[in-house]
Amino acid sequence: MPDRRGLLIILSSPSGAGKSTLSRRLRDWDPTISFSVSATTRAPRAGEVDGRDYHFLTEAGFKREVADGGMLEHAHVFGNFYGSPKGPVETAIDGGADVLFDVDWQGAQQIQNSSLGQHTLSIFILPPSIDELHRRLKTRGQDSAEVIAKRMQKSWDEISHWAEYDYVLINDDLDETEARLKSIVTAARLKRIQQPWLNEHVKQLHAEFEEMT
Ligand code: ADP
Ligand code: 5GP
């Protein structure tokens, strides 16, 4: 038996608040954390690789996966379908490895309410201000002015769900936010439910105790 069960770590934020940057830093810190590669019906962006960034599916293929029960959660975001395939998550957490999810609030709600809900750790990332959020979206230089405007418009919808998460981080100073994120993950890994082997350990302690008395 692995020495612990894996966690489903959910990171959500309005686009531009720093979720991808923090996900990357968390996985650099502990490369055993795997990333849940979502499925989507949107077209790949320049540089995106099928199977690494997303599993790019047709709408019919996506709907078939959902009907077959293959998605842990799914949602309609910015006019496209997105979902998290279930199989790789179950394999990872049973083997004691954490899985990181970059999903919106709809995905977070569904994962928290799923059969794996008790093993989730949900974290919401807030920007220090709306001006700064806008600045980060512009300096990232990935999207057109039109797409940035759309993301800014959607940001309040995402922020309005902040209170549904276990933890909330204001991503002002990046290094400080990273340190807090690591502390949260370290603590969640020590939750009793994440350490099923404890029963055996306590049984062993009991046997030793009985022997001594
Ligand atoms: P998201 O994944 O939430 O859309 P990103 O991680 O891509 O956001 O971050 C958006 C931009 O803001 C990137 O250019 C990133 O380098 C920058 N960024 C992230 N966190 C901070 C921070 N704490 N301070 C300043 N810039 C940041
Ligand atoms: P993008 O198209 O920019 O990669 O992602 C757009 C939005 O879709 C982001 O807010 C992201 O969190 C969300 N998203 C990506 N993958 C999933 C997923 O598997 N499920 C859900 N519910 N949302 C997702």
XYZ file of N, CA and C and ligand atoms in Angstrom:
690
model
N 0.855 -1.205 0.000
C 0.000 0.000 0.000
C 0.889 1.252 0.000
N 0.584 2.261 -0.879
C 1.375 3.497 -0.813
C 1.202 4.145 0.558
N 2.166 4.976 0.978
C 2.078 5.507 2.336
C 1.038 6.614 2.490
N 0.414 6.995 1.400
C -0.721 7.906 1.515
C -1.555 7.832 0.248
N -2.769 8.377 0.333
C -3.589 8.507 -0.872
C -3.271 9.833 -1.521
N -3.430 9.908 -2.833
C -3.180 11.178 -3.511
C -4.324 12.154 -3.309
N -4.010 13.412 -3.466
C -5.013 14.478 -3.369
C -5.430 14.931 -4.763
N -6.657 15.397 -4.880
C -7.077 16.105 -6.087
C -6.946 17.592 -5.749
N -5.926 18.227 -6.286
C -5.668 19.631 -5.959
C -6.297 20.512 -7.035
N -7.295 21.275 -6.638
C -7.989 22.124 -7.609
C -7.527 23.568 -7.448
N -7.029 24.147 -8.523
C -6.658 25.562 -8.515
C -7.587 26.284 -9.479
N -8.309 27.274 -8.981
C -9.140 28.090 -9.867
C -8.809 29.554 -9.663
N -9.062 30.338 -10.684
C -8.849 31.788 -10.585
C -9.452 32.426 -11.820
N -9.683 33.727 -11.781
C -10.020 34.374 -13.052
C -8.777 34.307 -13.929
N -8.967 34.245 -15.224
C -7.849 34.149 -16.150
C -6.898 35.330 -15.933
N -5.606 35.048 -15.768
C -4.608 36.104 -15.596
C -4.152 36.299 -14.161
N -4.809 35.650 -13.209
C -4.442 35.868 -11.791
C -3.157 35.137 -11.399
N -2.743 34.150 -12.209
C -1.472 33.486 -11.931
C -1.560 31.994 -11.691
N -2.690 31.400 -12.050
C -2.909 29.969 -11.816
C -1.888 29.082 -12.537
N -1.620 29.372 -13.805
C -0.669 28.523 -14.552
C 0.728 28.667 -13.975
N 1.115 29.894 -13.627
C 2.448 30.137 -13.064
C 2.595 29.378 -11.752
N 1.572 29.433 -10.914
C 1.653 28.758 -9.609
C 1.608 27.232 -9.770
N 0.826 26.748 -10.741
C 0.782 25.300 -11.014
C 2.171 24.816 -11.403
N 2.823 25.598 -12.267
C 4.159 25.217 -12.736
C 5.134 25.157 -11.559
N 5.071 26.169 -10.703
C 5.998 26.195 -9.551
C 5.727 25.037 -8.591
N 4.464 24.692 -8.422
C 4.126 23.577 -7.522
C 4.689 22.269 -8.073
N 4.591 22.095 -9.377
C 5.093 20.856 -9.984
C 6.614 20.837 -10.086
N 7.244 22.003 -10.146
C 8.719 22.046 -10.090
C 9.179 21.638 -8.689
N 8.411 22.031 -7.693
C 8.728 21.715 -6.298
C 8.577 20.210 -6.051
N 7.508 19.619 -6.600
C 7.281 18.186 -6.441
C 6.815 17.589 -7.775
N 7.769 17.069 -8.545
C 7.423 16.533 -9.870
C 6.531 15.293 -9.823
N 6.288 14.720 -8.636
C 5.374 13.569 -8.601
C 3.917 14.018 -8.741
N 3.675 15.327 -8.602
C 2.302 15.828 -8.803
C 2.024 15.819 -10.305
N 0.997 15.063 -10.696
C 0.711 15.031 -12.132
C -0.371 16.061 -12.443
N -0.453 16.398 -13.694
C -1.404 17.400 -14.117
C -2.542 16.704 -14.838
N -3.773 17.018 -14.479
C -4.903 16.416 -15.175
C -5.063 17.113 -16.524
N -4.768 16.385 -17.586
C -4.891 16.954 -18.931
C -6.372 16.923 -19.322
N -6.944 18.103 -19.459
C -8.378 18.195 -19.771
C -8.650 17.857 -21.223
N -9.893 17.501 -21.466
C -10.366 17.363 -22.846
C -11.103 18.651 -23.197
N -11.011 19.066 -24.439
C -11.751 20.264 -24.865
C -12.166 20.156 -26.318
N -13.207 20.901 -26.652
C -13.633 20.958 -28.059
C -13.095 22.219 -28.726
N -12.351 23.072 -27.969
C -11.818 24.272 -28.638
C -10.610 23.904 -29.499
N -10.313 24.780 -30.475
C -9.185 24.516 -31.376
C -7.876 24.736 -30.634
N -6.835 23.969 -30.966
C -5.531 24.183 -30.321
C -4.980 25.571 -30.646
N -4.319 26.196 -29.636
C -3.611 27.459 -29.900
C -2.222 27.112 -30.442
N -1.559 28.119 -31.021
C -0.202 27.894 -31.542
C 0.667 27.323 -30.430
N 1.359 26.245 -30.726
C 2.285 25.662 -29.751
C 1.652 24.616 -28.845
N 0.335 24.532 -28.818
C -0.308 23.532 -27.947
C -0.226 22.145 -28.584
N 0.045 21.153 -27.750
C 0.230 19.786 -28.241
C -0.898 18.908 -27.710
N -1.490 18.143 -28.624
C -2.576 17.240 -28.242
C -2.041 16.190 -27.274
N -2.733 15.982 -26.161
C -2.302 14.984 -25.177
C -1.406 15.577 -24.103
N -0.779 16.726 -24.370
C 0.051 17.378 -23.351
C -0.706 18.568 -22.752
N -1.179 19.475 -23.614
C -1.892 20.662 -23.122
C -3.376 20.347 -22.924
N -3.940 19.668 -23.852
C -5.342 19.236 -23.819
C -5.465 17.986 -24.666
N -6.541 17.240 -24.453
C -6.957 16.244 -25.435
C -7.995 16.981 -26.291
N -7.652 17.229 -27.539
C -8.556 17.987 -28.404
C -9.552 17.021 -29.045
N -10.827 17.208 -28.732
C -11.870 16.297 -29.216
C -12.882 17.051 -30.069
N -13.570 16.300 -30.915
C -14.721 16.884 -31.614
C -15.875 16.939 -30.614
N -16.895 17.718 -30.945
C -18.032 17.813 -30.025
C -18.700 16.443 -29.839
N -18.792 15.676 -30.954
C -19.419 14.343 -30.860
C -18.580 13.435 -29.959
N -17.244 13.497 -30.139
C -16.343 12.666 -29.319
C -16.435 13.037 -27.851
N -16.526 14.330 -27.591
C -16.620 14.799 -26.207
C -17.914 14.288 -25.567
N -19.017 14.432 -26.304
C -20.323 14.022 -25.754
C -20.374 12.518 -25.506
N -19.675 11.768 -26.360
C -19.631 10.306 -26.190
C -18.900 9.964 -24.887
N -17.779 10.645 -24.644
C -17.013 10.422 -23.395
C -17.878 10.694 -22.162
N -18.624 11.801 -22.223
C -19.494 12.172 -21.088
C -20.559 11.092 -20.894
N -21.188 10.668 -22.004
C -22.264 9.660 -21.921
C -21.723 8.344 -21.367
N -20.475 8.009 -21.682
C -19.873 6.752 -21.199
C -19.383 6.860 -19.758
N -19.573 8.006 -19.131
C -19.149 8.179 -17.725
C -17.654 8.359 -17.571
N -16.988 8.767 -18.672
C -15.527 8.883 -18.634
C -15.004 10.203 -18.078
N -15.913 11.149 -17.766
C -15.461 12.466 -17.276
C -15.810 12.641 -15.801
N -14.823 13.077 -15.048
C -15.053 13.367 -13.634
C -15.931 14.602 -13.492
N -15.761 15.547 -14.406
C -16.580 16.760 -14.450
C -16.476 17.314 -15.858
N -17.455 18.147 -16.218
C -17.353 18.825 -17.514
C -18.174 20.101 -17.470
N -17.822 21.045 -18.337
C -18.511 22.338 -18.327
C -18.384 23.003 -19.687
N -19.219 24.004 -19.887
C -19.207 24.796 -21.110
C -18.592 26.134 -20.727
N -17.416 26.460 -21.280
C -16.701 27.690 -20.926
C -16.306 28.414 -22.208
N -16.546 29.724 -22.267
C -16.182 30.524 -23.455
C -16.653 29.862 -24.755
N -17.837 29.245 -24.731
C -18.395 28.681 -25.968
C -17.864 27.311 -26.358
N -17.024 26.704 -25.499
C -16.507 25.360 -25.808
C -16.717 24.431 -24.620
N -16.667 23.130 -24.904
C -16.772 22.151 -23.812
C -15.384 21.825 -23.266
N -15.323 21.669 -21.948
C -14.088 21.261 -21.272
C -14.449 20.172 -20.277
N -13.550 19.217 -20.062
C -13.824 18.186 -19.065
C -12.551 17.505 -18.601
N -12.632 16.850 -17.429
C -11.474 16.146 -16.855
C -11.692 14.639 -16.949
N -10.880 13.942 -17.755
C -11.005 12.477 -17.844
C -10.786 11.819 -16.481
N -11.634 10.829 -16.153
C -11.633 10.242 -14.805
C -10.534 9.195 -14.581
N -10.295 8.330 -15.587
C -9.392 7.177 -15.411
C -8.020 7.519 -14.854
N -7.292 8.470 -15.487
C -5.931 8.769 -15.009
C -5.917 9.300 -13.574
N -6.997 9.961 -13.165
C -7.053 10.530 -11.810
C -7.151 9.399 -10.784
N -8.027 8.439 -11.060
C -8.196 7.320 -10.120
C -6.894 6.538 -9.981
N -6.236 6.287 -11.112
C -4.979 5.531 -11.078
C -3.944 6.273 -10.232
N -3.823 7.601 -10.464
C -2.800 8.373 -9.748
C -3.085 8.393 -8.247
N -4.283 8.721 -7.850
C -4.506 8.891 -6.401
C -4.464 7.548 -5.660
N -4.909 6.468 -6.317
C -4.783 5.151 -5.673
C -3.316 4.785 -5.483
N -2.461 5.278 -6.392
C -1.030 5.000 -6.293
C -0.292 5.979 -5.384
N -1.019 6.887 -4.750
C -0.389 7.813 -3.798
C 0.150 9.096 -4.413
N -0.237 9.382 -5.681
C 0.261 10.619 -6.304
C -0.855 11.666 -6.396
N -0.499 12.914 -6.165
C -1.481 13.998 -6.255
C -1.723 14.376 -7.716
N -2.932 14.874 -7.975
C -3.266 15.340 -9.324
C -3.733 16.788 -9.232
N -3.182 17.606 -10.109
C -3.497 19.030 -10.110
C -4.514 19.330 -11.212
N -5.569 20.079 -10.852
C -6.606 20.438 -11.826
C -6.640 21.934 -12.043
N -6.603 22.325 -13.310
C -6.819 23.725 -13.664
C -8.218 23.783 -14.258
N -9.205 23.985 -13.403
C -10.598 23.996 -13.875
C -11.302 25.245 -13.369
N -12.404 25.603 -14.000
C -13.153 26.766 -13.544
C -14.053 26.351 -12.375
N -14.854 27.305 -11.867
C -15.670 27.025 -10.672
C -16.671 25.897 -10.892
N -17.131 25.737 -12.128
C -18.108 24.663 -12.393
C -17.445 23.298 -12.211
N -16.205 23.200 -12.729
C -15.454 21.952 -12.568
C -15.132 21.691 -11.111
N -14.747 22.751 -10.401
C -14.397 22.601 -8.982
C -15.599 22.074 -8.189
N -16.766 22.650 -8.447
C -17.984 22.209 -7.736
C -18.266 20.736 -8.004
N -18.164 20.347 -9.279
C -18.496 18.953 -9.630
C -17.490 17.972 -9.030
N -16.208 18.346 -9.018
C -15.204 17.433 -8.443
C -15.437 17.309 -6.942
N -15.716 18.448 -6.286
C -15.952 18.400 -4.834
C -17.181 17.563 -4.490
N -18.163 17.520 -5.409
C -19.382 16.733 -5.161
C -19.295 15.314 -5.724
N -18.163 14.939 -6.304
C -18.041 13.609 -6.920
C -17.676 12.563 -5.867
N -17.536 11.317 -6.331
C -17.171 10.230 -5.406
C -15.768 10.450 -4.833
N -14.959 11.278 -5.487
C -13.595 11.529 -4.986
C -13.524 12.828 -4.183
N -14.708 13.400 -3.900
C -14.782 14.713 -3.249
C -14.020 14.812 -1.940
N -14.021 13.720 -1.168
C -13.376 13.800 0.152
C -11.845 13.891 0.052
N -11.321 13.638 -1.146
C -9.866 13.714 -1.312
C -9.443 15.001 -2.035
N -10.352 15.961 -2.135
C -9.994 17.184 -2.853
C -9.472 18.272 -1.918
N -8.602 19.090 -2.480
C -8.094 20.294 -1.814
C -8.346 21.401 -2.820
N -9.221 22.345 -2.481
C -9.548 23.376 -3.464
C -8.997 24.733 -3.037
N -8.373 25.402 -3.981
C -7.699 26.674 -3.700
C -8.113 27.689 -4.766
N -8.532 28.864 -4.295
C -8.900 29.922 -5.234
C -7.844 31.020 -5.203
N -7.454 31.482 -6.367
C -6.428 32.535 -6.444
C -7.070 33.851 -6.885
N -6.921 34.849 -6.040
C -7.459 36.183 -6.343
C -6.324 37.110 -6.782
N -6.608 38.041 -7.681
C -5.587 39.052 -8.006
C -5.605 40.138 -6.915
N -4.512 40.903 -6.765
C -4.532 41.981 -5.772
C -5.509 43.092 -6.159
N -5.738 43.313 -7.464
C -6.711 44.327 -7.910
C -7.148 43.980 -9.335
N -8.229 44.591 -9.775
C -8.716 44.335 -11.141
C -7.763 44.973 -12.173
N -7.216 46.131 -11.815
C -6.228 46.771 -12.706
C -5.037 45.848 -12.960
N -4.564 45.230 -11.876
C -3.405 44.335 -11.981
C -3.763 43.086 -12.808
N -4.982 42.606 -12.637
C -5.434 41.440 -13.434
C -5.365 41.785 -14.932
N -5.856 42.958 -15.255
C -5.863 43.421 -16.645
C -4.427 43.555 -17.160
N -3.580 44.143 -16.311
C -2.176 44.338 -16.697
C -1.508 42.981 -16.988
N -1.778 41.999 -16.122
C -1.145 40.672 -16.309
C -1.620 40.006 -17.586
N -2.915 40.151 -17.885
C -3.430 39.547 -19.127
C -2.754 40.186 -20.344
N -2.543 41.502 -20.259
C -1.914 42.198 -21.395
C -0.437 41.823 -21.510
N 0.270 41.789 -20.364
C 1.719 41.528 -20.452
C 2.002 40.062 -20.786
N 1.059 39.172 -20.520
C 1.285 37.764 -20.890
C 1.438 37.644 -22.404
N 0.776 38.558 -23.116
C 0.953 38.657 -24.564
C 0.493 37.438 -25.342
N -0.461 36.691 -24.783
C -0.899 35.454 -25.453
C -2.163 35.673 -26.275
N -2.941 36.673 -25.889
C -4.282 36.804 -26.461
C -4.480 38.157 -27.140
N -5.406 38.188 -28.096
C -5.763 39.437 -28.783
C -6.537 40.334 -27.812
N -6.641 41.630 -28.175
C -7.380 42.588 -27.329
C -8.819 42.105 -27.126
N -9.371 41.497 -28.156
C -10.769 41.037 -28.090
C -10.917 39.896 -27.069
N -9.967 38.964 -27.133
C -10.012 37.823 -26.192
C -9.778 38.314 -24.764
N -8.857 39.279 -24.601
C -8.587 39.822 -23.265
C -9.852 40.478 -22.699
N -10.554 41.220 -23.560
C -11.785 41.884 -23.108
C -12.815 40.841 -22.656
N -12.886 39.734 -23.393
C -13.831 38.663 -23.066
C -13.455 38.014 -21.718
N -12.158 37.805 -21.535
C -11.687 37.190 -20.287
C -11.941 38.127 -19.102
N -11.718 39.444 -19.327
C -11.962 40.401 -18.246
C -13.446 40.406 -17.859
N -14.293 40.324 -18.873
C -15.736 40.331 -18.612
C -16.148 39.113 -17.801
N -15.512 37.991 -18.095
C -15.845 36.720 -17.439
C -15.247 36.654 -16.029
N -14.265 37.534 -15.742
C -13.518 37.372 -14.493
C -14.406 37.528 -13.257
N -15.414 38.415 -13.332
C -16.231 38.583 -12.129
C -17.076 37.337 -11.849
N -17.520 36.710 -12.931
C -18.294 35.470 -12.796
C -17.470 34.432 -12.008
N -16.177 34.347 -12.353
C -15.293 33.379 -11.678
C -15.030 33.818 -10.228
N -14.676 35.105 -10.043
C -14.346 35.604 -8.692
C -15.536 35.438 -7.748
N -16.754 35.556 -8.271
C -17.937 35.507 -7.396
C -18.079 34.142 -6.701
N -17.317 33.139 -7.137
C -17.381 31.805 -6.508
C -16.252 31.563 -5.510
N -15.522 32.602 -5.146
C -14.338 32.453 -4.289
C -14.639 31.726 -2.976
N -15.855 31.937 -2.443
C -16.145 31.398 -1.101
C -16.455 29.902 -1.106
N -16.468 29.274 -2.300
C -16.757 27.829 -2.366
C -15.490 26.979 -2.244
N -14.353 27.634 -1.988
C -13.066 26.926 -1.963
C -12.548 26.769 -0.535
N -11.714 25.738 -0.314
C -11.155 25.502 1.026
C -10.210 26.635 1.426
N -9.388 27.077 0.470
C -8.378 28.109 0.746
C -8.450 29.191 -0.322
N -8.089 30.412 0.077
C -8.057 31.525 -0.877
C -6.708 32.230 -0.731
N -6.020 32.423 -1.859
C -4.720 33.112 -1.844
C -4.823 34.379 -2.691
N -4.339 35.487 -2.160
C -4.241 36.709 -2.976
C -2.834 36.711 -3.567
N -2.776 36.560 -4.887
C -1.470 36.436 -5.546
C -0.877 37.815 -5.820
N -0.303 38.397 -4.755
C 0.347 39.701 -4.910
C 1.824 39.437 -5.183
N 2.577 39.114 -4.115
C 3.980 38.739 -4.312
C 4.033 37.246 -4.678
N 4.595 36.950 -5.840
C 4.549 35.580 -6.368
C 5.270 34.576 -5.455
N 6.449 34.941 -4.964
C 7.203 34.001 -4.120
C 6.449 33.686 -2.823
N 5.819 34.722 -2.279
C 5.063 34.508 -1.035
C 3.847 33.611 -1.291
N 3.174 33.841 -2.401
C 1.998 33.013 -2.731
C 2.434 31.559 -2.944
N 3.557 31.391 -3.611
C 4.079 30.031 -3.854
C 4.348 29.332 -2.518
N 4.974 30.048 -1.584
C 5.300 29.450 -0.281
C 4.022 29.048 0.454
N 3.000 29.896 0.376
C 1.726 29.577 1.048
C 1.052 28.375 0.396
N 1.125 28.318 -0.910
C 0.522 27.192 -1.640
C 1.181 25.873 -1.213
N 2.489 25.871 -1.100
C 3.203 24.649 -0.698
C 2.826 24.249 0.729
N 2.659 25.231 1.607
C 2.267 24.917 2.987
C 0.893 24.261 3.021
N -0.016 24.775 2.213
C -1.378 24.225 2.178
C -1.343 22.769 1.707
N -0.568 22.514 0.650
C -0.489 21.148 0.108
C 0.155 20.212 1.135
N 1.207 20.689 1.786
C 1.889 19.858 2.789
C 0.918 19.471 3.906
N 0.123 20.428 4.354
C -0.824 20.141 5.449
C -1.929 19.186 4.989
N -2.447 19.400 3.789
C -3.548 18.551 3.302
C -3.109 17.102 3.149
N -1.839 16.898 2.797
C -1.337 15.531 2.642
C -1.347 14.778 3.966
N -1.334 15.530 5.065
C -1.287 14.893 6.391
C -2.664 14.676 6.990
N -3.715 15.006 6.249
C -5.061 14.743 6.786
C -5.217 13.236 7.009
N -5.963 12.913 8.030
C -6.120 11.497 8.396
C -6.612 10.664 7.219
N -7.597 11.181 6.513
C -8.198 10.395 5.424
C -7.207 10.136 4.282
N -6.160 10.941 4.216
C -5.149 10.746 3.167
C -4.115 9.691 3.573
N -4.220 9.204 4.813
C -3.213 8.239 5.296
C -3.886 6.955 5.798
N -4.473 6.165 4.872
C -5.231 4.977 5.286
C -4.388 3.955 6.051
N -3.079 3.991 5.881
C -2.205 3.022 6.550
C -2.109 3.290 8.053
N -2.621 4.441 8.515
C -2.523 4.774 9.943
C -3.202 3.734 10.830
N -4.312 3.157 10.322
C -5.018 2.119 11.097
C -4.062 1.013 11.493
N -3.285 0.562 10.499
C -2.329 -0.524 10.746
C -1.263 -0.085 11.750
N -0.815 1.137 11.594
C 0.226 1.643 12.483
C -0.279 1.690 13.927
N -1.520 2.173 14.095
C -2.058 2.287 15.455
C -2.310 0.885 16.037
N -2.736 -0.045 15.173
C -2.906 -1.448 15.623
C -1.583 -1.973 16.165
N -0.528 -1.700 15.422
C 0.812 -2.136 15.816
C 1.217 -1.488 17.150
N 0.933 -0.191 17.284
C 1.243 0.504 18.546
C 0.478 -0.146 19.697
N -0.789 -0.518 19.399
C -1.623 -1.131 20.436
C -1.045 -2.471 20.882
N -0.619 -3.261 19.887
C -0.026 -4.564 20.210
C 1.208 -4.376 21.096
N 2.026 -3.397 20.727
C 3.244 -3.125 21.520
C 2.870 -2.681 22.927
N 1.803 -1.889 23.004
C 1.350 -1.366 24.295
C 0.876 -2.516 25.191
N 0.105 -3.444 24.598
C -0.420 -4.593 25.341
C 0.718 -5.479 25.852
N 1.708 -5.650 24.987
C 2.862 -6.484 25.341
C 3.608 -5.917 26.544
N 3.650 -4.574 26.570
C 4.424 -3.894 27.602
C 3.723 -3.945 28.970
N 2.332 -3.988 28.922
C 1.584 -3.870 30.196
C 1.181 -5.244 30.731
P -3.613 32.294 -15.390
O -3.077 30.913 -15.597
O -4.342 32.461 -14.097
O -4.421 32.783 -16.564
P -0.804 33.151 -15.622
O -0.124 32.246 -14.653
O -0.639 32.877 -17.084
O -2.364 33.303 -15.250
O -0.300 34.631 -15.274
C -0.664 35.761 -16.067
C 0.566 36.687 -16.201
O 0.832 37.291 -14.927
C 1.833 35.958 -16.621
O 2.549 36.792 -17.499
C 2.593 35.752 -15.288
O 3.980 35.722 -15.484
C 2.166 36.989 -14.493
N 2.106 36.779 -13.025
C 1.629 35.702 -12.342
N 1.689 35.903 -11.004
C 2.213 37.128 -10.826
C 2.532 37.920 -9.656
N 2.327 37.490 -8.406
N 3.069 39.158 -9.864
C 3.289 39.617 -11.120
N 3.008 38.937 -12.259
C 2.471 37.704 -12.122
P -8.374 27.978 -21.980
O -9.229 27.826 -23.200
O -7.878 29.385 -21.813
O -7.260 26.967 -21.936
O -9.292 27.675 -20.697
C -10.453 28.429 -20.536
C -11.124 28.081 -19.232
O -11.530 26.713 -19.178
C -10.248 28.308 -17.990
O -11.031 29.084 -17.066
C -10.023 26.932 -17.425
O -9.976 26.947 -16.016
C -11.254 26.186 -17.904
N -10.974 24.756 -18.030
C -9.898 24.151 -18.605
N -9.994 22.821 -18.508
C -11.159 22.564 -17.856
C -11.805 21.356 -17.443
O -11.348 20.239 -17.640
N -12.997 21.508 -16.808
C -13.544 22.719 -16.546
N -14.704 22.746 -15.883
N -12.956 23.873 -16.911
C -11.790 23.796 -17.562
